[in-house]
Tab-separated table of C-alpha atoms and ligand atoms in Angstrom:
chain	number	residue	atom	x	y	z
A	1149	MET	CA	98.033	96.922	107.963
A	1150	GLU	CA	96.113	97.997	104.613
A	1151	ALA	CA	93.219	95.973	103.527
A	1152	THR	CA	94.729	94.425	100.430
A	1153	LYS	CA	97.868	93.426	102.272
A	1154	GLU	CA	95.490	91.786	104.989
A	1155	ARG	CA	93.869	89.674	102.318
A	1156	ILE	CA	97.219	88.669	100.928
A	1157	ALA	CA	98.257	87.698	104.410
A	1158	LYS	CA	95.063	85.886	104.999
A	1159	GLY	CA	94.772	84.176	101.639
A	1160	TYR	CA	98.386	82.790	101.869
A	1161	SER	CA	98.092	81.524	105.280
A	1162	HIS	CA	95.015	79.549	104.104
A	1163	SER	CA	97.192	78.207	101.157
A	1164	ALA	CA	100.108	77.276	103.394
A	1165	PRO	CA	99.424	73.680	104.412
A	1166	ARG	CA	99.050	72.446	100.727
A	1167	TYR	CA	101.406	75.071	99.047
A	1168	ASP	CA	104.371	72.837	98.797
A	1169	ALA	CA	102.571	69.767	97.704
A	1170	LEU	CA	100.803	71.510	94.919
A	1171	ALA	CA	103.332	74.049	94.045
A	1172	GLY	CA	106.780	73.802	95.665
A	1173	HIS	CA	108.433	72.222	92.572
A	1174	LEU	CA	107.437	75.054	90.414
A	1175	TYR	CA	109.192	77.737	92.589
A	1176	LEU	CA	112.149	75.357	93.172
A	1177	MET	CA	112.666	75.011	89.266
A	1178	GLY	CA	112.890	79.013	88.947
A	1179	ILE	CA	115.308	79.362	91.612
A	1180	ARG	CA	117.258	76.668	90.612
A	1181	ARG	CA	117.789	78.421	87.224
A	1182	LEU	CA	119.169	81.599	88.963
A	1183	LEU	CA	121.350	80.287	91.624
A	1184	PRO	CA	124.165	79.478	89.246
A	1185	ARG	CA	124.261	83.018	88.190
A	1186	ALA	CA	125.163	84.291	91.874
A	1187	ARG	CA	128.828	85.342	92.194
A	1188	THR	CA	128.382	85.365	95.979
A	1189	GLY	CA	131.755	84.826	97.930
A	1190	PRO	CA	131.976	82.289	100.614
A	1191	MET	CA	129.804	82.453	103.928
A	1192	PRO	CA	127.131	84.756	102.514
A	1193	ALA	CA	124.089	86.510	104.442
A	1194	ILE	CA	121.085	85.689	102.490
A	1195	LEU	CA	117.590	87.051	102.562
A	1196	ASP	CA	114.511	85.679	101.084
A	1197	VAL	CA	111.962	88.437	100.626
A	1198	GLY	CA	108.400	87.049	100.516
A	1199	CYS	CA	109.881	83.680	101.530
A	1200	GLY	CA	106.577	81.685	101.507
A	1201	THR	CA	107.305	78.251	102.846
A	1202	GLY	CA	110.983	78.794	102.667
A	1203	VAL	CA	111.350	76.890	99.314
A	1204	ASN	CA	113.892	79.217	98.055
A	1205	LEU	CA	115.979	80.050	101.144
A	1206	LEU	CA	116.252	76.454	101.949
A	1207	GLU	CA	117.588	75.761	98.538
A	1208	ALA	CA	119.880	78.560	98.740
A	1209	ALA	CA	121.169	77.189	102.150
A	1210	ARG	CA	122.014	73.936	100.574
A	1211	TRP	CA	123.659	75.681	97.584
A	1212	PHE	CA	125.976	78.111	99.458
A	1213	ALA	CA	126.532	75.877	102.530
A	1214	PRO	CA	127.722	77.159	104.971
A	1215	ALA	CA	125.952	80.474	105.056
A	1216	ARG	CA	126.895	83.134	107.447
A	1217	GLN	CA	122.992	84.267	108.082
A	1218	LEU	CA	119.696	83.040	106.407
A	1219	CYS	CA	116.613	85.198	106.910
A	1220	GLY	CA	113.270	85.040	105.372
A	1221	ILE	CA	110.456	87.434	105.620
A	1222	ASP	CA	106.922	87.006	104.645
A	1223	ILE	CA	103.663	88.948	105.495
A	1224	SER	CA	101.719	85.725	105.853
A	1225	PRO	CA	101.993	83.996	109.208
A	1226	GLY	CA	100.817	80.919	107.978
A	1227	MET	CA	103.613	80.665	105.354
A	1228	VAL	CA	106.301	81.847	107.923
A	1229	SER	CA	105.319	78.857	110.307
A	1230	VAL	CA	105.540	76.144	107.616
A	1231	ALA	CA	109.111	77.555	106.598
A	1232	ALA	CA	110.093	77.738	110.352
A	1233	ALA	CA	109.001	74.037	110.893
A	1234	LYS	CA	110.872	72.857	107.632
A	1235	ALA	CA	114.109	74.622	108.595
A	1236	ALA	CA	114.012	73.197	111.985
A	1237	ALA	CA	113.253	69.580	110.648
A	1238	LEU	CA	116.209	69.884	108.269
A	1239	GLY	CA	118.497	71.411	111.033
A	1240	ILE	CA	119.057	74.528	108.950
A	1241	PRO	CA	119.607	77.815	111.206
A	1242	ALA	CA	117.370	80.017	109.409
A	1243	THR	CA	115.400	82.780	110.808
A	1244	PHE	CA	111.756	83.474	109.603
A	1245	THR	CA	109.960	86.680	110.294
A	1246	VAL	CA	106.417	87.940	109.798
A	1247	GLY	CA	106.752	91.415	108.220
A	1248	ASP	CA	106.331	93.612	105.211
A	1249	ALA	CA	108.725	93.456	102.412
A	1250	GLU	CA	108.100	96.998	101.551
A	1251	GLN	CA	109.453	97.979	104.941
A	1252	LEU	CA	112.268	95.575	105.688
A	1253	PRO	CA	113.372	95.234	109.318
A	1254	TYR	CA	117.008	94.909	108.664
A	1255	ASP	CA	120.024	97.061	108.534
A	1256	SER	CA	121.497	98.847	105.476
A	1257	GLY	CA	123.957	96.726	103.659
A	1258	GLN	CA	123.168	93.672	105.836
A	1259	PHE	CA	123.014	91.033	102.958
A	1260	ASP	CA	125.302	89.578	100.236
A	1261	LEU	CA	122.415	87.911	98.400
A	1262	ILE	CA	118.609	88.500	98.242
A	1263	ILE	CA	116.226	86.277	96.767
A	1264	CYS	CA	112.703	87.432	95.775
A	1265	ASN	CA	110.551	84.775	93.929
A	1266	SER	CA	106.955	85.699	92.545
A	1267	VAL	CA	106.267	88.349	95.105
A	1268	LEU	CA	107.100	91.672	93.337
A	1269	HIS	CA	104.028	91.503	91.264
A	1270	TRP	CA	101.886	91.893	94.326
A	1271	PHE	CA	103.427	95.466	95.184
A	1272	LYS	CA	101.816	98.573	94.303
A	1273	ASP	CA	105.078	100.713	94.023
A	1274	ARG	CA	107.499	98.193	92.775
A	1275	GLY	CA	110.181	100.942	92.256
A	1276	ALA	CA	110.050	101.625	96.104
A	1277	ALA	CA	110.252	97.869	97.086
A	1278	LEU	CA	113.254	97.458	94.819
A	1279	ARG	CA	114.890	100.492	96.350
A	1280	GLU	CA	114.059	98.970	99.753
A	1281	ILE	CA	115.671	95.627	98.746
A	1282	GLY	CA	118.710	97.658	97.447
A	1283	ARG	CA	119.049	99.574	100.816
A	1284	VAL	CA	119.520	96.138	102.851
A	1285	LEU	CA	121.846	94.904	100.094
A	1286	LYS	CA	125.543	95.339	100.348
A	1287	PRO	CA	127.016	97.243	97.638
A	1288	GLY	CA	128.160	94.649	95.078
A	1289	GLY	CA	125.710	92.260	96.405
A	1290	GLN	CA	123.127	90.676	94.211
A	1291	LEU	CA	119.310	90.239	93.732
A	1292	LEU	CA	117.896	87.161	92.270
A	1293	LEU	CA	114.407	88.279	91.033
A	1294	ILE	CA	111.583	86.199	89.636
A	1295	CYS	CA	108.298	87.622	88.973
A	1296	ALA	CA	104.970	87.109	87.244
A	1297	ALA	CA	104.664	89.176	84.000
A	1298	SER	CA	102.160	90.532	81.599
A	1299	PRO	CA	100.259	88.965	79.768
A	1300	GLY	CA	100.399	85.849	82.015
A	1301	PHE	CA	97.230	84.464	83.644
A	1302	ARG	CA	95.043	86.577	81.602
A	1303	GLU	CA	92.602	83.738	80.783
A	1304	TRP	CA	92.476	82.742	84.558
A	1305	PHE	CA	91.652	86.389	85.517
A	1306	ALA	CA	88.795	86.699	83.019
A	1307	PHE	CA	87.577	83.172	84.007
A	1308	THR	CA	87.386	84.013	87.857
A	1309	ASP	CA	85.858	87.228	87.120
A	1310	GLN	CA	82.879	85.576	85.361
A	1311	LEU	CA	82.699	82.868	87.894
A	1312	ARG	CA	82.481	85.423	90.853
A	1313	GLN	CA	79.792	87.182	88.960
A	1314	LEU	CA	77.982	83.882	88.221
A	1315	ILE	CA	77.826	83.000	92.043
A	1316	GLY	CA	76.869	86.372	93.103
A	1317	LEU	CA	80.157	87.826	94.396
A	1318	ALA	CA	81.043	91.481	93.958
A	1319	PRO	CA	83.450	91.866	90.962
A	1320	HIS	CA	87.009	90.811	91.537
A	1321	PRO	CA	88.572	93.500	93.557
A	1322	SER	CA	91.593	94.622	91.411
A	1323	LEU	CA	94.131	93.004	94.009
A	1324	VAL	CA	96.882	92.130	91.563
A	1325	PRO	CA	98.177	95.300	90.193
A	1326	ASN	CA	98.832	94.944	86.513
A	1327	LEU	CA	101.483	92.455	85.893
A	1328	PRO	CA	104.834	94.219	84.657
A	1329	THR	CA	106.720	93.536	81.525
A	1330	ALA	CA	110.457	92.586	81.682
A	1331	VAL	CA	111.406	96.064	80.251
A	1332	GLU	CA	109.432	97.672	83.153
A	1333	VAL	CA	111.111	95.469	85.694
A	1334	GLY	CA	114.561	95.932	84.218
A	1335	GLY	CA	114.188	99.603	84.087
A	1336	LEU	CA	112.938	99.840	87.786
A	1337	MET	CA	115.969	97.575	88.793
A	1338	GLN	CA	118.511	100.132	87.263
A	1339	GLU	CA	116.628	103.077	88.722
A	1340	ALA	CA	116.793	101.379	92.013
A	1341	GLY	CA	120.643	101.095	91.800
A	1342	PHE	CA	121.125	97.746	90.176
A	1343	VAL	CA	123.297	96.751	87.170
A	1344	LEU	CA	121.490	94.097	85.191
A	1345	ASP	CA	123.346	90.861	85.004
A	1346	HIS	CA	120.498	88.862	83.303
A	1347	LEU	CA	117.064	89.519	82.215
A	1348	ALA	CA	114.756	86.953	80.695
A	1349	ASN	CA	111.150	86.682	79.815
A	1350	PRO	CA	109.902	83.274	79.331
A	1351	VAL	CA	106.483	83.024	78.165
A	1352	HIS	CA	104.331	79.689	77.331
A	1353	LEU	CA	100.779	79.136	76.248
A	1354	GLN	CA	99.846	76.027	78.219
A	1355	GLN	CA	96.707	73.891	77.130
A	1356	ILE	CA	95.299	72.671	80.604
A	1357	THR	CA	93.514	69.442	80.514
A	1358	ASP	CA	93.328	68.465	84.319
A	1359	TYR	CA	90.951	71.213	85.247
A	1360	GLU	CA	90.579	70.330	88.968
A	1361	SER	CA	94.217	70.198	89.624
A	1362	PHE	CA	94.631	73.612	87.842
A	1363	ILE	CA	92.155	75.235	89.854
A	1364	GLN	CA	93.606	73.956	93.014
A	1365	LEU	CA	96.860	74.991	91.984
A	1366	MET	CA	95.736	78.545	91.077
A	1367	SER	CA	93.627	78.965	94.160
A	1368	THR	CA	96.683	78.003	96.072
A	1369	VAL	CA	99.439	80.008	94.457
A	1370	ALA	CA	97.094	83.191	94.017
A	1371	PRO	CA	94.542	82.745	96.590
A	1372	LEU	CA	92.899	86.172	96.450
A	1373	TRP	CA	90.350	85.505	93.867
A	1374	SER	CA	88.261	83.433	96.501
A	1375	ALA	CA	89.616	84.939	99.649
A	1376	ASP	CA	86.217	86.363	100.622
A	1377	LEU	CA	84.321	82.956	100.406
A	1378	PRO	CA	83.547	81.252	103.643
A	1379	PRO	CA	86.085	78.521	104.051
A	1380	GLU	CA	83.467	75.786	104.238
A	1381	LEU	CA	82.390	76.690	100.607
A	1382	GLU	CA	85.993	76.521	99.233
A	1383	GLN	CA	85.889	72.849	97.817
A	1384	THR	CA	82.354	73.244	96.504
A	1385	VAL	CA	83.304	76.538	94.628
A	1386	GLU	CA	86.677	74.812	93.380
A	1387	GLN	CA	84.446	71.848	91.997
A	1388	LEU	CA	81.925	74.381	90.510
A	1389	ALA	CA	84.755	76.077	88.811
A	1390	ALA	CA	86.162	72.980	87.330
A	1391	LYS	CA	82.869	71.976	86.040
A	1392	LEU	CA	82.142	75.501	84.407
A	1393	MET	CA	85.657	75.415	82.999
A	1394	ARG	CA	85.200	72.111	81.510
A	1395	ALA	CA	81.762	73.263	79.879
A	1396	ALA	CA	83.168	76.562	78.596
A	1397	PHE	CA	86.513	75.215	77.443
A	1398	PRO	CA	85.820	71.443	76.352
A	1399	GLY	CA	89.068	69.864	75.406
A	1400	SER	CA	91.590	72.316	77.215
A	1401	PHE	CA	91.663	75.589	78.889
A	1402	PRO	CA	94.406	77.894	77.362
A	1403	SER	CA	96.543	79.546	79.992
A	1404	THR	CA	99.316	81.912	79.408
A	1405	TRP	CA	102.439	81.572	81.851
A	1406	ALA	CA	104.830	84.487	81.742
A	1407	ALA	CA	107.548	85.484	84.100
A	1408	ILE	CA	110.362	87.806	84.460
A	1409	GLU	CA	113.713	86.367	85.796
A	1410	ALA	CA	116.249	88.798	86.510
A	1411	VAL	CA	119.833	89.025	88.297
A	1412	GLY	CA	121.083	92.340	89.354
A	1413	THR	CA	124.261	93.666	91.209
A	1414	ARG	CA	123.890	96.544	93.511
A	1415	ILE	CA	126.054	99.394	92.222
A	1416	PRO	CA	128.787	100.026	94.821
B	367	LIG	C1	103.499	83.127	95.169
B	367	LIG	S1	103.946	83.143	96.820
B	367	LIG	C2	105.607	82.896	96.505
B	367	LIG	C3	106.443	82.262	97.889
B	367	LIG	C4	107.955	82.032	97.668
B	367	LIG	N1	108.744	83.165	97.394
B	367	LIG	C5	108.125	81.019	96.742
B	367	LIG	O1	108.756	81.110	95.814
B	367	LIG	O2	107.714	79.814	96.965
B	367	LIG	C6	103.983	84.964	97.255
B	367	LIG	C7	104.417	85.285	98.592
B	367	LIG	O3	104.524	86.736	98.692
B	367	LIG	C8	104.122	87.101	100.123
B	367	LIG	N2	103.932	88.490	100.055
B	367	LIG	C9	103.002	89.145	99.306
B	367	LIG	N3	103.146	90.602	99.746
B	367	LIG	C10	104.025	90.586	100.630
B	367	LIG	C11	104.652	91.736	101.237
B	367	LIG	N4	104.245	92.896	101.169
B	367	LIG	N5	105.708	91.364	102.314
B	367	LIG	C12	106.034	90.187	102.495
B	367	LIG	N6	105.340	89.326	101.889
B	367	LIG	C13	104.567	89.207	100.899
B	367	LIG	C14	102.911	86.119	100.298
B	367	LIG	O4	102.476	86.205	101.571
B	367	LIG	C15	103.318	84.758	99.555
B	367	LIG	O5	103.859	84.045	100.784
């Protein structure tokens, strides 16, 4: 596996135990906005690409019950084991696989609906990833896509770059490729063989006042900025980060949140 993907897998496995408690509700809100746009018929076969702890697939299982097939795939073993444990506890017959979304281990045309929430921005070649999703989707099947967008998290990226410098770490490796715009993602979906049913680009400028919670949240949902730190230093660095943020941004830390929400139908 290439080095960046190894870091992603390791970073999210580290996040997995606290992911749902800190962030699960945020991802749930996103997929709940898109599920009503699905025109999937009865008993759909559903795939969740980059399923994480299974938040989206388990919500879709509830929405479409009964589903014919429920599959989730994620590169992070820690996330997959949390997802599998939740499905077992809920009695939902979902199958979770550790694997790379850029080479999906499924047959062409296997799924009626694919969900991909907050994953696409990690891919270097997003067009190829969308073509791969299109391959395993039935003609006429739908993709519910959410991903981080430009100029999201710009203040956070600048802050963590400076923090790494301050504590003597090498500059932040450019692990998150440049975040895309809605126009770019819409274009890539069309090139990959989708007709766009919906494309939105919500952007908010948040004023963060609870620095500790925000840093914990960001370190959980985007764990790579600190993935090369020894685990025993994690808490100390998070506390230091909160102190520095408070000192540098007294009152509040501005944080741009920007997403792309898209629904596409695979051209028959
Ligand atoms: C921000 S989390 C989102 C998880 C989930 N979709 C949700 O909405 O809660 C990003 C997820 O993408 C996964 N991921 C990143 N690159 C991947 C790849 N190439 N293949 C499969 N999963 C990947 C990570 O392991 C992580 O679980």
